mmCIF file of C-alpha atoms in Angstrom:
data_model
loop_
_atom_site.group_PDB
_atom_site.id
_atom_site.type_symbol
_atom_site.label_atom_id
_atom_site.label_comp_id
_atom_site.label_asym_id
_atom_site.label_seq_id
_atom_site.Cartn_x
_atom_site.Cartn_y
_atom_site.Cartn_z
ATOM 1 C CA ALA B 1 60.901 38.839 69.003
ATOM 2 C CA GLY B 2 58.730 41.932 68.673
ATOM 3 C CA LEU B 3 56.556 40.307 66.004
ATOM 4 C CA ALA B 4 56.248 37.168 68.132
ATOM 5 C CA ALA B 5 55.108 39.236 71.107
ATOM 6 C CA CYS B 6 52.399 40.917 69.023
ATOM 7 C CA TYR B 7 51.148 38.000 66.943
ATOM 8 C CA HIS B 8 52.047 34.836 68.827
ATOM 9 C CA ASP B 9 48.443 33.912 69.612
ATOM 10 C CA ALA B 10 47.205 34.702 66.088
ATOM 11 C CA VAL B 11 49.847 32.476 64.489
ATOM 12 C CA THR B 12 49.335 29.757 67.107
ATOM 13 C CA THR B 13 45.600 29.541 66.404
ATOM 14 C CA TYR B 14 46.368 29.401 62.689
ATOM 15 C CA LEU B 15 48.654 26.419 63.229
ATOM 16 C CA GLN B 16 46.054 24.745 65.454
ATOM 17 C CA ASP B 17 43.342 25.271 62.861
ATOM 18 C CA ASN B 18 45.501 23.823 60.096
ATOM 19 C CA TYR B 19 47.591 21.152 61.807
ATOM 20 C CA TYR B 20 46.157 18.576 59.391
ATOM 21 C CA GLN B 21 46.290 20.801 56.309
ATOM 22 C CA SER B 22 49.813 20.119 55.087
ATOM 23 C CA HIS B 23 49.099 21.709 51.697
ATOM 24 C CA PHE B 24 49.266 25.130 53.375
ATOM 25 C CA LEU B 25 52.878 24.228 54.172
ATOM 26 C CA PHE B 26 53.581 24.254 50.428
ATOM 27 C CA LEU B 27 52.447 27.871 50.194
ATOM 28 C CA TRP B 28 54.634 29.052 53.058
ATOM 29 C CA VAL B 29 57.700 27.168 51.790
ATOM 30 C CA PHE B 30 57.363 28.561 48.271
ATOM 31 C CA PHE B 31 56.581 32.018 49.656
ATOM 32 C CA GLY B 32 59.677 31.967 51.846
ATOM 33 C CA ALA B 33 61.871 30.769 48.974
ATOM 34 C CA ALA B 34 60.534 33.486 46.657
ATOM 35 C CA LEU B 35 61.040 36.209 49.266
ATOM 36 C CA TYR B 36 64.569 35.011 49.999
ATOM 37 C CA ARG B 37 65.494 35.037 46.333
ATOM 38 C CA ALA B 38 63.887 38.402 45.607
ATOM 39 C CA GLY B 39 64.907 40.030 48.886
ATOM 40 C CA ARG B 40 68.636 39.325 48.940
ATOM 41 C CA GLY B 41 70.372 42.697 49.136
ATOM 42 C CA ASN B 42 66.990 44.408 49.018
ATOM 43 C CA LEU B 43 66.321 45.360 52.617
ATOM 44 C CA ARG B 44 67.009 48.699 54.209
ATOM 45 C CA THR B 45 67.651 48.979 57.915
ATOM 46 C CA THR B 46 66.541 52.605 58.189
ATOM 47 C CA VAL B 47 63.359 54.284 56.993
ATOM 48 C CA GLY B 48 62.230 57.861 56.587
ATOM 49 C CA LEU B 49 59.043 59.881 56.433
ATOM 50 C CA VAL B 50 59.716 61.870 53.269
ATOM 51 C CA THR B 51 58.579 60.129 50.083
ATOM 52 C CA PRO B 52 54.935 59.255 49.340
ATOM 53 C CA ARG B 53 55.840 55.579 49.403
ATOM 54 C CA GLU B 54 57.366 55.875 52.876
ATOM 55 C CA LEU B 55 54.314 57.749 54.071
ATOM 56 C CA GLY B 56 52.160 54.975 52.615
ATOM 57 C CA GLY B 57 54.173 52.473 54.620
ATOM 58 C CA CYS B 58 53.557 54.465 57.796
ATOM 59 C CA VAL B 59 49.827 54.452 57.021
ATOM 60 C CA CYS B 60 50.036 50.642 56.802
ATOM 61 C CA VAL B 61 51.697 50.570 60.245
ATOM 62 C CA VAL B 62 48.837 52.644 61.671
ATOM 63 C CA LEU B 63 46.356 50.308 59.964
ATOM 64 C CA ALA B 64 48.167 47.291 61.428
ATOM 65 C CA ALA B 65 48.000 48.806 64.908
ATOM 66 C CA GLY B 66 44.293 49.540 64.531
ATOM 67 C CA LEU B 67 43.516 46.028 63.305
ATOM 68 C CA LEU B 68 45.548 44.518 66.135
ATOM 69 C CA HIS B 69 43.584 46.617 68.624
ATOM 70 C CA VAL B 70 40.262 45.463 67.162
ATOM 71 C CA GLY B 71 41.445 41.856 67.027
ATOM 72 C CA LEU B 72 42.469 41.896 70.686
ATOM 73 C CA ILE B 73 39.136 43.434 71.723
ATOM 74 C CA THR B 74 36.987 41.015 69.724
ATOM 75 C CA GLY B 75 39.234 37.964 69.984
ATOM 76 C CA SER B 76 39.194 37.627 66.187
ATOM 77 C CA SER B 77 42.244 35.737 64.945
ATOM 78 C CA THR B 78 41.382 36.708 61.382
ATOM 79 C CA THR B 79 41.609 40.414 62.247
ATOM 80 C CA LYS B 80 44.959 39.871 63.964
ATOM 81 C CA ARG B 81 46.289 38.127 60.875
ATOM 82 C CA LEU B 82 45.062 41.009 58.731
ATOM 83 C CA SER B 83 47.066 43.253 61.026
ATOM 84 C CA LEU B 84 50.170 41.139 60.443
ATOM 85 C CA VAL B 85 49.647 41.308 56.670
ATOM 86 C CA ALA B 86 49.281 45.111 56.876
ATOM 87 C CA PHE B 87 52.608 45.235 58.715
ATOM 88 C CA PHE B 88 54.172 43.066 55.989
ATOM 89 C CA ALA B 89 52.903 45.615 53.470
ATOM 90 C CA ALA B 90 54.519 48.417 55.472
ATOM 91 C CA ILE B 91 57.883 46.634 55.440
ATOM 92 C CA GLY B 92 57.638 46.079 51.692
ATOM 93 C CA LEU B 93 56.860 49.722 51.020
ATOM 94 C CA VAL B 94 59.481 51.354 53.245
ATOM 95 C CA ALA B 95 62.334 48.831 53.268
ATOM 96 C CA MET B 96 62.334 46.953 49.924
ATOM 97 C CA PRO B 97 63.590 49.565 47.437
ATOM 98 C CA LYS B 98 63.935 47.216 44.447
ATOM 99 C CA PHE B 99 60.255 46.260 44.605
ATOM 100 C CA THR B 100 57.683 48.438 42.965
ATOM 101 C CA ALA B 101 54.932 49.481 45.363
ATOM 102 C CA ARG B 102 52.571 47.237 43.419
ATOM 103 C CA ARG B 103 54.849 44.215 43.795
ATOM 104 C CA ALA B 104 55.372 44.884 47.511
ATOM 105 C CA LEU B 105 51.608 44.964 48.066
ATOM 106 C CA ALA B 106 51.175 41.845 45.925
ATOM 107 C CA TYR B 107 53.568 39.897 48.144
ATOM 108 C CA SER B 108 51.527 41.025 51.147
ATOM 109 C CA GLY B 109 48.377 39.834 49.410
ATOM 110 C CA PHE B 110 49.997 36.444 48.937
ATOM 111 C CA ALA B 111 50.763 36.308 52.669
ATOM 112 C CA LEU B 112 47.057 36.889 53.279
ATOM 113 C CA LEU B 113 46.244 33.974 50.962
ATOM 114 C CA CYS B 114 48.679 31.769 52.898
ATOM 115 C CA PHE B 115 46.624 32.402 56.029
ATOM 116 C CA GLY B 116 43.577 30.952 54.304
ATOM 117 C CA VAL B 117 40.028 32.137 53.778
ATOM 118 C CA PRO B 118 38.060 33.712 56.665
ATOM 119 C CA TYR B 119 35.569 31.333 58.228
ATOM 120 C CA SER B 120 32.652 33.572 57.236
ATOM 121 C CA ALA B 121 33.260 32.551 53.620
ATOM 122 C CA TYR B 122 35.196 29.328 54.134
ATOM 123 C CA PHE B 123 32.295 27.121 55.190
ATOM 124 C CA GLN B 124 30.063 28.174 52.307
ATOM 125 C CA LEU B 125 32.855 27.606 49.785
ATOM 126 C CA THR B 126 33.797 24.212 51.224
ATOM 127 C CA LYS B 127 30.138 23.192 51.165
ATOM 128 C CA LEU B 128 29.980 24.048 47.468
ATOM 129 C CA SER B 129 33.231 22.292 46.587
ATOM 130 C CA ARG B 130 32.254 19.234 48.629
ATOM 131 C CA SER B 131 28.999 18.985 46.680
ATOM 132 C CA VAL B 132 31.043 18.908 43.465
ATOM 133 C CA LEU B 133 33.308 16.215 44.895
ATOM 134 C CA VAL B 134 30.373 14.098 46.117
ATOM 135 C CA GLY B 135 28.897 14.250 42.618
ATOM 136 C CA MET B 136 32.189 12.998 41.147
ATOM 137 C CA VAL B 137 32.576 10.219 43.756
ATOM 138 C CA GLU B 138 29.017 9.095 43.075
ATOM 139 C CA ARG B 139 30.043 8.238 39.515
ATOM 140 C CA LEU B 140 33.162 6.246 40.480
ATOM 141 C CA PRO B 141 31.368 2.849 40.638
ATOM 142 C CA ASP B 142 30.282 3.447 37.029
ATOM 143 C CA TRP B 143 33.791 4.385 35.888
ATOM 144 C CA THR B 144 35.870 1.948 37.970
ATOM 145 C CA PRO B 145 35.670 -1.575 39.462
ATOM 146 C CA LEU B 146 35.156 -0.044 42.926
ATOM 147 C CA ALA B 147 32.046 -1.210 44.794
ATOM 148 C CA PHE B 148 30.460 1.020 47.400
ATOM 149 C CA GLU B 149 27.246 2.890 48.109
ATOM 150 C CA LEU B 150 27.121 6.631 48.640
ATOM 151 C CA ARG B 151 24.448 7.879 51.051
ATOM 152 C CA GLY B 152 24.519 11.610 51.386
ATOM 153 C CA ALA B 153 28.222 12.361 51.841
ATOM 154 C CA THR B 154 29.095 9.021 53.487
ATOM 155 C CA ILE B 155 30.635 6.093 51.606
ATOM 156 C CA HIS B 156 29.373 2.680 52.749
ATOM 157 C CA PHE B 157 31.337 -0.467 51.885
ATOM 158 C CA ALA B 158 30.034 -4.007 51.546
ATOM 159 C CA ASP B 159 31.576 -5.099 54.863
ATOM 160 C CA GLY B 160 29.585 -2.456 56.764
ATOM 161 C CA TYR B 161 32.457 0.008 57.160
ATOM 162 C CA SER B 162 31.709 3.643 56.311
ATOM 163 C CA MET B 163 33.811 6.665 55.470
ATOM 164 C CA ALA B 164 32.522 10.251 55.579
ATOM 165 C CA ILE B 165 33.460 12.896 53.023
ATOM 166 C CA THR B 166 33.959 15.843 55.357
ATOM 167 C CA ALA B 167 34.495 19.513 54.590
ATOM 168 C CA ASP B 168 38.245 18.885 54.905
ATOM 169 C CA CYS B 169 37.934 16.481 51.954
ATOM 170 C CA SER B 170 36.098 19.032 49.803
ATOM 171 C CA GLY B 171 39.196 20.065 47.860
ATOM 172 C CA PHE B 172 38.756 23.765 48.569
ATOM 173 C CA ASN B 173 42.039 23.975 50.470
ATOM 174 C CA GLN B 174 43.824 22.254 47.589
ATOM 175 C CA LEU B 175 42.252 24.789 45.239
ATOM 176 C CA VAL B 176 43.602 27.641 47.390
ATOM 177 C CA THR B 177 47.041 26.006 47.370
ATOM 178 C CA PHE B 178 47.229 25.560 43.603
ATOM 179 C CA LEU B 179 45.883 29.050 42.926
ATOM 180 C CA GLY B 180 48.397 30.420 45.435
ATOM 181 C CA ILE B 181 51.281 28.734 43.627
ATOM 182 C CA ALA B 182 49.966 30.100 40.323
ATOM 183 C CA PHE B 183 49.763 33.579 41.852
ATOM 184 C CA LEU B 184 53.309 33.344 43.198
ATOM 185 C CA GLY B 185 54.601 31.975 39.895
ATOM 186 C CA SER B 186 53.063 34.905 38.019
ATOM 187 C CA LEU B 187 54.341 37.390 40.593
ATOM 188 C CA THR B 188 57.966 36.254 40.495
ATOM 189 C CA GLY B 189 58.295 36.070 36.710
ATOM 190 C CA ARG B 190 58.218 38.459 33.795
ATOM 191 C CA PRO B 191 54.638 39.719 33.259
ATOM 192 C CA SER B 192 52.872 37.601 30.626
ATOM 193 C CA LEU B 193 49.125 37.372 30.075
ATOM 194 C CA TRP B 194 49.221 33.979 28.356
ATOM 195 C CA ARG B 195 51.428 32.458 31.072
ATOM 196 C CA THR B 196 49.207 33.809 33.838
ATOM 197 C CA ALA B 197 46.106 32.404 32.116
ATOM 198 C CA LEU B 198 47.861 29.041 31.615
ATOM 199 C CA LEU B 199 48.941 28.795 35.249
ATOM 200 C CA PHE B 200 45.577 29.713 36.759
ATOM 201 C CA THR B 201 43.589 27.482 34.393
ATOM 202 C CA THR B 202 45.908 24.545 35.033
ATOM 203 C CA ALA B 203 45.783 25.223 38.778
ATOM 204 C CA VAL B 204 42.007 24.765 38.910
ATOM 205 C CA GLY B 205 42.096 21.521 36.922
ATOM 206 C CA MET B 206 44.989 20.019 38.892
ATOM 207 C CA ALA B 207 43.412 20.998 42.233
ATOM 208 C CA PHE B 208 40.224 19.053 41.501
ATOM 209 C CA GLY B 209 42.215 16.190 39.987
ATOM 210 C CA ALA B 210 44.535 15.983 43.011
ATOM 211 C CA ASN B 211 41.655 15.914 45.462
ATOM 212 C CA LEU B 212 39.722 13.280 43.524
ATOM 213 C CA ASP B 213 42.885 11.160 43.397
ATOM 214 C CA ARG B 214 43.295 11.620 47.164
ATOM 215 C CA VAL B 215 39.747 10.440 47.904
ATOM 216 C CA LEU B 216 40.075 7.586 45.394
ATOM 217 C CA THR B 217 43.261 6.462 47.149
ATOM 218 C CA PHE B 218 41.461 6.283 50.493
ATOM 219 C CA ILE B 219 38.567 4.344 48.961
ATOM 220 C CA VAL B 220 40.881 1.779 47.353
ATOM 221 C CA LEU B 221 42.913 1.296 50.539
ATOM 222 C CA VAL B 222 39.865 0.970 52.808
ATOM 223 C CA GLN B 223 38.159 -1.427 50.411
ATOM 224 C CA ASN B 224 41.285 -3.604 50.596
ATOM 225 C CA GLY B 225 41.252 -3.665 54.398
ATOM 226 C CA HIS B 226 43.652 -0.815 55.236
ATOM 227 C CA ARG B 227 41.350 1.062 57.596
ATOM 228 C CA GLN B 228 44.254 2.670 59.463
ATOM 229 C CA VAL B 229 44.498 5.307 56.731
ATOM 230 C CA ILE B 230 41.161 6.610 58.019
ATOM 231 C CA GLU B 231 41.277 5.750 61.700
ATOM 232 C CA ASN B 232 44.866 6.812 62.411
ATOM 233 C CA PRO B 233 45.377 10.592 61.998
ATOM 234 C CA THR B 234 49.072 10.212 61.138
ATOM 235 C CA TRP B 235 48.449 7.566 58.475
ATOM 236 C CA HIS B 236 45.551 9.642 57.172
ATOM 237 C CA GLU B 237 47.771 12.700 56.753
ATOM 238 C CA VAL B 238 50.713 10.822 55.228
ATOM 239 C CA THR B 239 48.500 8.953 52.760
ATOM 240 C CA GLY B 240 46.722 12.127 51.687
ATOM 241 C CA PHE B 241 50.040 13.917 51.259
ATOM 242 C CA LEU B 242 51.490 11.139 49.105
ATOM 243 C CA ALA B 243 48.342 11.130 46.961
ATOM 244 C CA TYR B 244 48.355 14.801 45.991
ATOM 245 C CA ALA B 245 52.079 15.677 46.296
ATOM 246 C CA PRO B 246 52.840 14.500 42.716
ATOM 247 C CA PHE B 247 50.265 16.987 41.437
ATOM 248 C CA ILE B 248 51.933 19.782 43.420
ATOM 249 C CA PHE B 249 55.390 18.910 42.145
ATOM 250 C CA GLY B 250 54.079 18.563 38.601
ATOM 251 C CA PHE B 251 52.508 22.006 38.796
ATOM 252 C CA VAL B 252 55.700 23.505 40.229
ATOM 253 C CA TRP B 253 57.554 21.970 37.285
ATOM 254 C CA LEU B 254 55.160 23.777 34.919
ATOM 255 C CA VAL B 255 55.724 27.060 36.781
ATOM 256 C CA LEU B 256 59.508 26.688 36.496
ATOM 257 C CA LYS B 257 59.364 25.493 32.877
ATOM 258 C CA THR B 258 57.420 28.572 31.760
ATOM 259 C CA HIS B 259 59.302 31.002 34.043
ATOM 260 C CA ARG B 260 60.978 34.009 32.480
ATOM 261 C CA PRO B 261 63.139 36.087 34.846
ATOM 262 C CA LEU B 262 62.206 39.636 35.667
ATOM 263 C CA PRO B 263 64.360 42.298 33.994
ATOM 264 C CA PRO B 264 67.186 43.687 36.158
ATOM 265 C CA THR B 265 65.773 46.167 38.658
ATOM 266 C CA THR B 266 67.310 49.333 39.961
ATOM 267 C CA ASP B 267 66.685 51.113 43.220
ATOM 268 C CA ARG B 268 63.137 52.438 42.844
ATOM 269 C CA MET B 269 63.301 54.347 46.112
ATOM 270 C CA PRO B 270 66.543 56.380 46.378
ATOM 271 C CA VAL B 271 67.475 57.516 49.850
ATOM 272 C CA PRO B 272 66.612 61.234 50.160
ATOM 273 C CA SER B 273 69.586 63.516 50.739
ATOM 274 C CA SER B 274 67.804 65.141 53.655
ATOM 275 C CA GLY B 275 65.100 64.359 56.162
ATOM 276 C CA PRO B 276 64.898 62.305 59.360
ATOM 277 C CA ARG B 277 65.470 58.564 59.299
ATOM 278 C CA MET B 278 64.889 55.938 61.958
ATOM 279 C CA PRO B 279 65.821 52.281 62.504
ATOM 280 C CA LEU B 280 63.440 49.838 60.825
ATOM 281 C CA PRO B 281 62.551 47.980 64.081
ATOM 282 C CA LEU B 282 60.961 51.180 65.418
ATOM 283 C CA LEU B 283 57.988 50.485 63.148
ATOM 284 C CA LEU B 284 57.017 47.855 65.694
ATOM 285 C CA ALA B 285 56.608 50.440 68.464
ATOM 286 C CA PRO B 286 52.881 51.164 67.849
ATOM 287 C CA LEU B 287 52.101 47.446 67.726
ATOM 288 C CA LEU B 288 54.015 46.705 70.915
ATOM 289 C CA ALA B 289 52.192 49.574 72.622
ATOM 290 C CA ILE B 290 48.807 48.130 71.605
ATOM 291 C CA ARG B 291 49.838 44.691 72.790
ATOM 292 C CA ALA B 292 51.024 46.050 76.137
ATOM 293 C CA LEU B 293 47.774 47.988 76.521
ATOM 294 C CA HIS B 294 45.738 44.781 76.319
ATOM 295 C CA GLY B 295 48.075 42.616 78.381
ATOM 296 C CA GLY B 296 48.253 38.823 78.054
ATOM 297 C CA PRO B 297 45.564 36.446 76.809
ATOM 298 C CA GLU B 298 42.578 35.759 79.018
ATOM 299 C CA ALA B 299 42.144 32.357 80.582
ATOM 300 C CA VAL B 300 39.528 30.155 78.926
ATOM 301 C CA ASP B 301 37.123 28.114 81.035
ATOM 302 C CA PRO B 302 37.475 24.484 79.825
ATOM 303 C CA THR B 303 34.253 23.312 81.544
ATOM 304 C CA PRO B 304 31.870 21.794 78.979
ATOM 305 C CA PRO B 305 28.591 23.738 78.792
ATOM 306 C CA PRO B 306 25.235 22.026 79.472
ATOM 307 C CA SER B 307 24.404 22.406 75.786
ATOM 308 C CA MET B 308 26.984 19.707 74.993
ATOM 309 C CA ARG B 309 24.291 17.078 75.607
ATOM 310 C CA ASP B 310 22.101 18.725 72.979
ATOM 311 C CA ILE B 311 25.005 18.814 70.510
ATOM 312 C CA GLU B 312 25.710 15.098 70.916
ATOM 313 C CA SER B 313 22.001 14.183 70.800
ATOM 314 C CA PRO B 314 20.163 16.578 68.462
ATOM 315 C CA PRO B 315 16.381 15.999 68.330
ATOM 316 C CA GLY B 316 15.426 13.341 65.799
ATOM 317 C CA PHE B 317 18.996 12.197 65.092
ATOM 318 C CA ASP B 318 21.390 9.558 66.435
ATOM 319 C CA LEU B 319 25.187 9.781 66.382
ATOM 320 C CA VAL B 320 26.302 6.929 64.109
ATOM 321 C CA GLN B 321 29.940 7.797 63.426
ATOM 322 C CA ARG B 322 32.654 9.911 65.027
ATOM 323 C CA ALA B 323 35.355 11.347 62.761
ATOM 324 C CA PRO B 324 38.999 10.356 63.403
ATOM 325 C CA SER B 325 39.879 14.038 63.703
ATOM 326 C CA GLU B 326 37.686 14.544 66.789
ATOM 327 C CA ALA B 327 40.168 13.278 69.388
ATOM 328 C CA ARG B 328 43.038 15.215 67.882
ATOM 329 C CA GLU B 329 41.039 18.434 67.652
ATOM 330 C CA ARG B 330 39.963 18.095 71.270
ATOM 331 C CA GLU B 331 43.637 17.925 72.210
ATOM 332 C CA VAL B 332 44.536 20.888 70.044
ATOM 333 C CA TYR B 333 41.754 23.135 71.335
ATOM 334 C CA GLU B 334 42.051 21.787 74.901
ATOM 335 C CA THR B 335 38.344 21.151 75.242
ATOM 336 C CA ASP B 336 36.046 18.169 75.500
ATOM 337 C CA TRP B 337 32.977 19.926 74.119
ATOM 338 C CA LEU B 338 33.758 19.428 70.466
ATOM 339 C CA VAL B 339 31.989 16.933 68.193
ATOM 340 C CA ASN B 340 33.045 15.731 64.753
ATOM 341 C CA GLY B 341 30.547 13.156 63.595
ATOM 342 C CA VAL B 342 27.722 11.970 61.386
ATOM 343 C CA PHE B 343 24.127 11.782 62.678
ATOM 344 C CA GLN B 344 21.353 9.686 61.113
ATOM 345 C CA SER B 345 17.705 10.702 61.131
ATOM 346 C CA ASP B 346 15.336 8.577 63.230
ATOM 347 C CA ASP B 347 12.546 8.977 60.666
ATOM 348 C CA ASP B 348 14.503 8.736 57.410
ATOM 349 C CA PRO B 349 17.590 6.453 57.365
ATOM 350 C CA THR B 350 18.821 8.120 54.149
ATOM 351 C CA ARG B 351 18.962 11.550 55.804
ATOM 352 C CA TYR B 352 22.154 12.576 57.593
ATOM 353 C CA LEU B 353 23.357 15.523 59.652
ATOM 354 C CA GLU B 354 27.090 16.204 59.731
ATOM 355 C CA LEU B 355 29.079 18.190 62.267
ATOM 356 C CA PHE B 356 32.699 18.738 61.196
#
């Protein structure tokens, strides 16, 4: 309840941002399973301020409180999530005695990966990965019987129907998912350089293969008249999931097949014979104090700004296609001033502007 009070809005915005990114669900499920297996019988209910490791955990609590304060001032969800990860690190250091400090911090790093890449880097990386995907899709008519024309990042079919390759189709999120599973597989098993190299190399290849298969599936279905897989958000999500899920399960099989259990661990953090100790939930006190200091979330004005007209009609371009995700995202963010679409240049029909 204390964590929910401090980080409810940060987690809620994460879920809103990724409601259509089911591959992130794989990371959280595997992360939870790994923590449950490794954490059984490995959680203390009291903590002290004696050992260097315990002091390091307290430093992480202070860091979490500071990040939460900054996140509440700036409204940055990314900073709030960093605060939550810092608190996870504190719990691992002070309350998980069978973990080495390095392993406790590594699990926290994986939690950070589960939250995704900050937007400051995300858009540049998705742009790069989408360019790679567009180059691969451009060659599909040469490699397969499929017939379509690719203009920019939009696929045009013979019947006049078009399908845009958006940033969400870039494959970057799949790459994060596969690399995350490789990271978790290496973390939970006996250290092995060759296995780590095998998992990460395979992860990159399977991520690109899974995404290409996903896009190819949509192309085949649309070309055969099944436009609902593009126009209906639910069908779009289910179809995409079914296309890349076999790659996920195949990669998990490889992780399990090459897994070697960690050697039996002993208590790496014996309880000191003297010194003050306090209940573990008290670590939340600084965070709850920061949250109380800032109060509840501010109300957001839902009135569309005058600039919305400029967004929908940029100079020299006409809106030619709205993405299926636009209506759903407007519901999620509770605003009408959001555009997901493709714009065509008035002067050059082969030039497109995309807002996704």
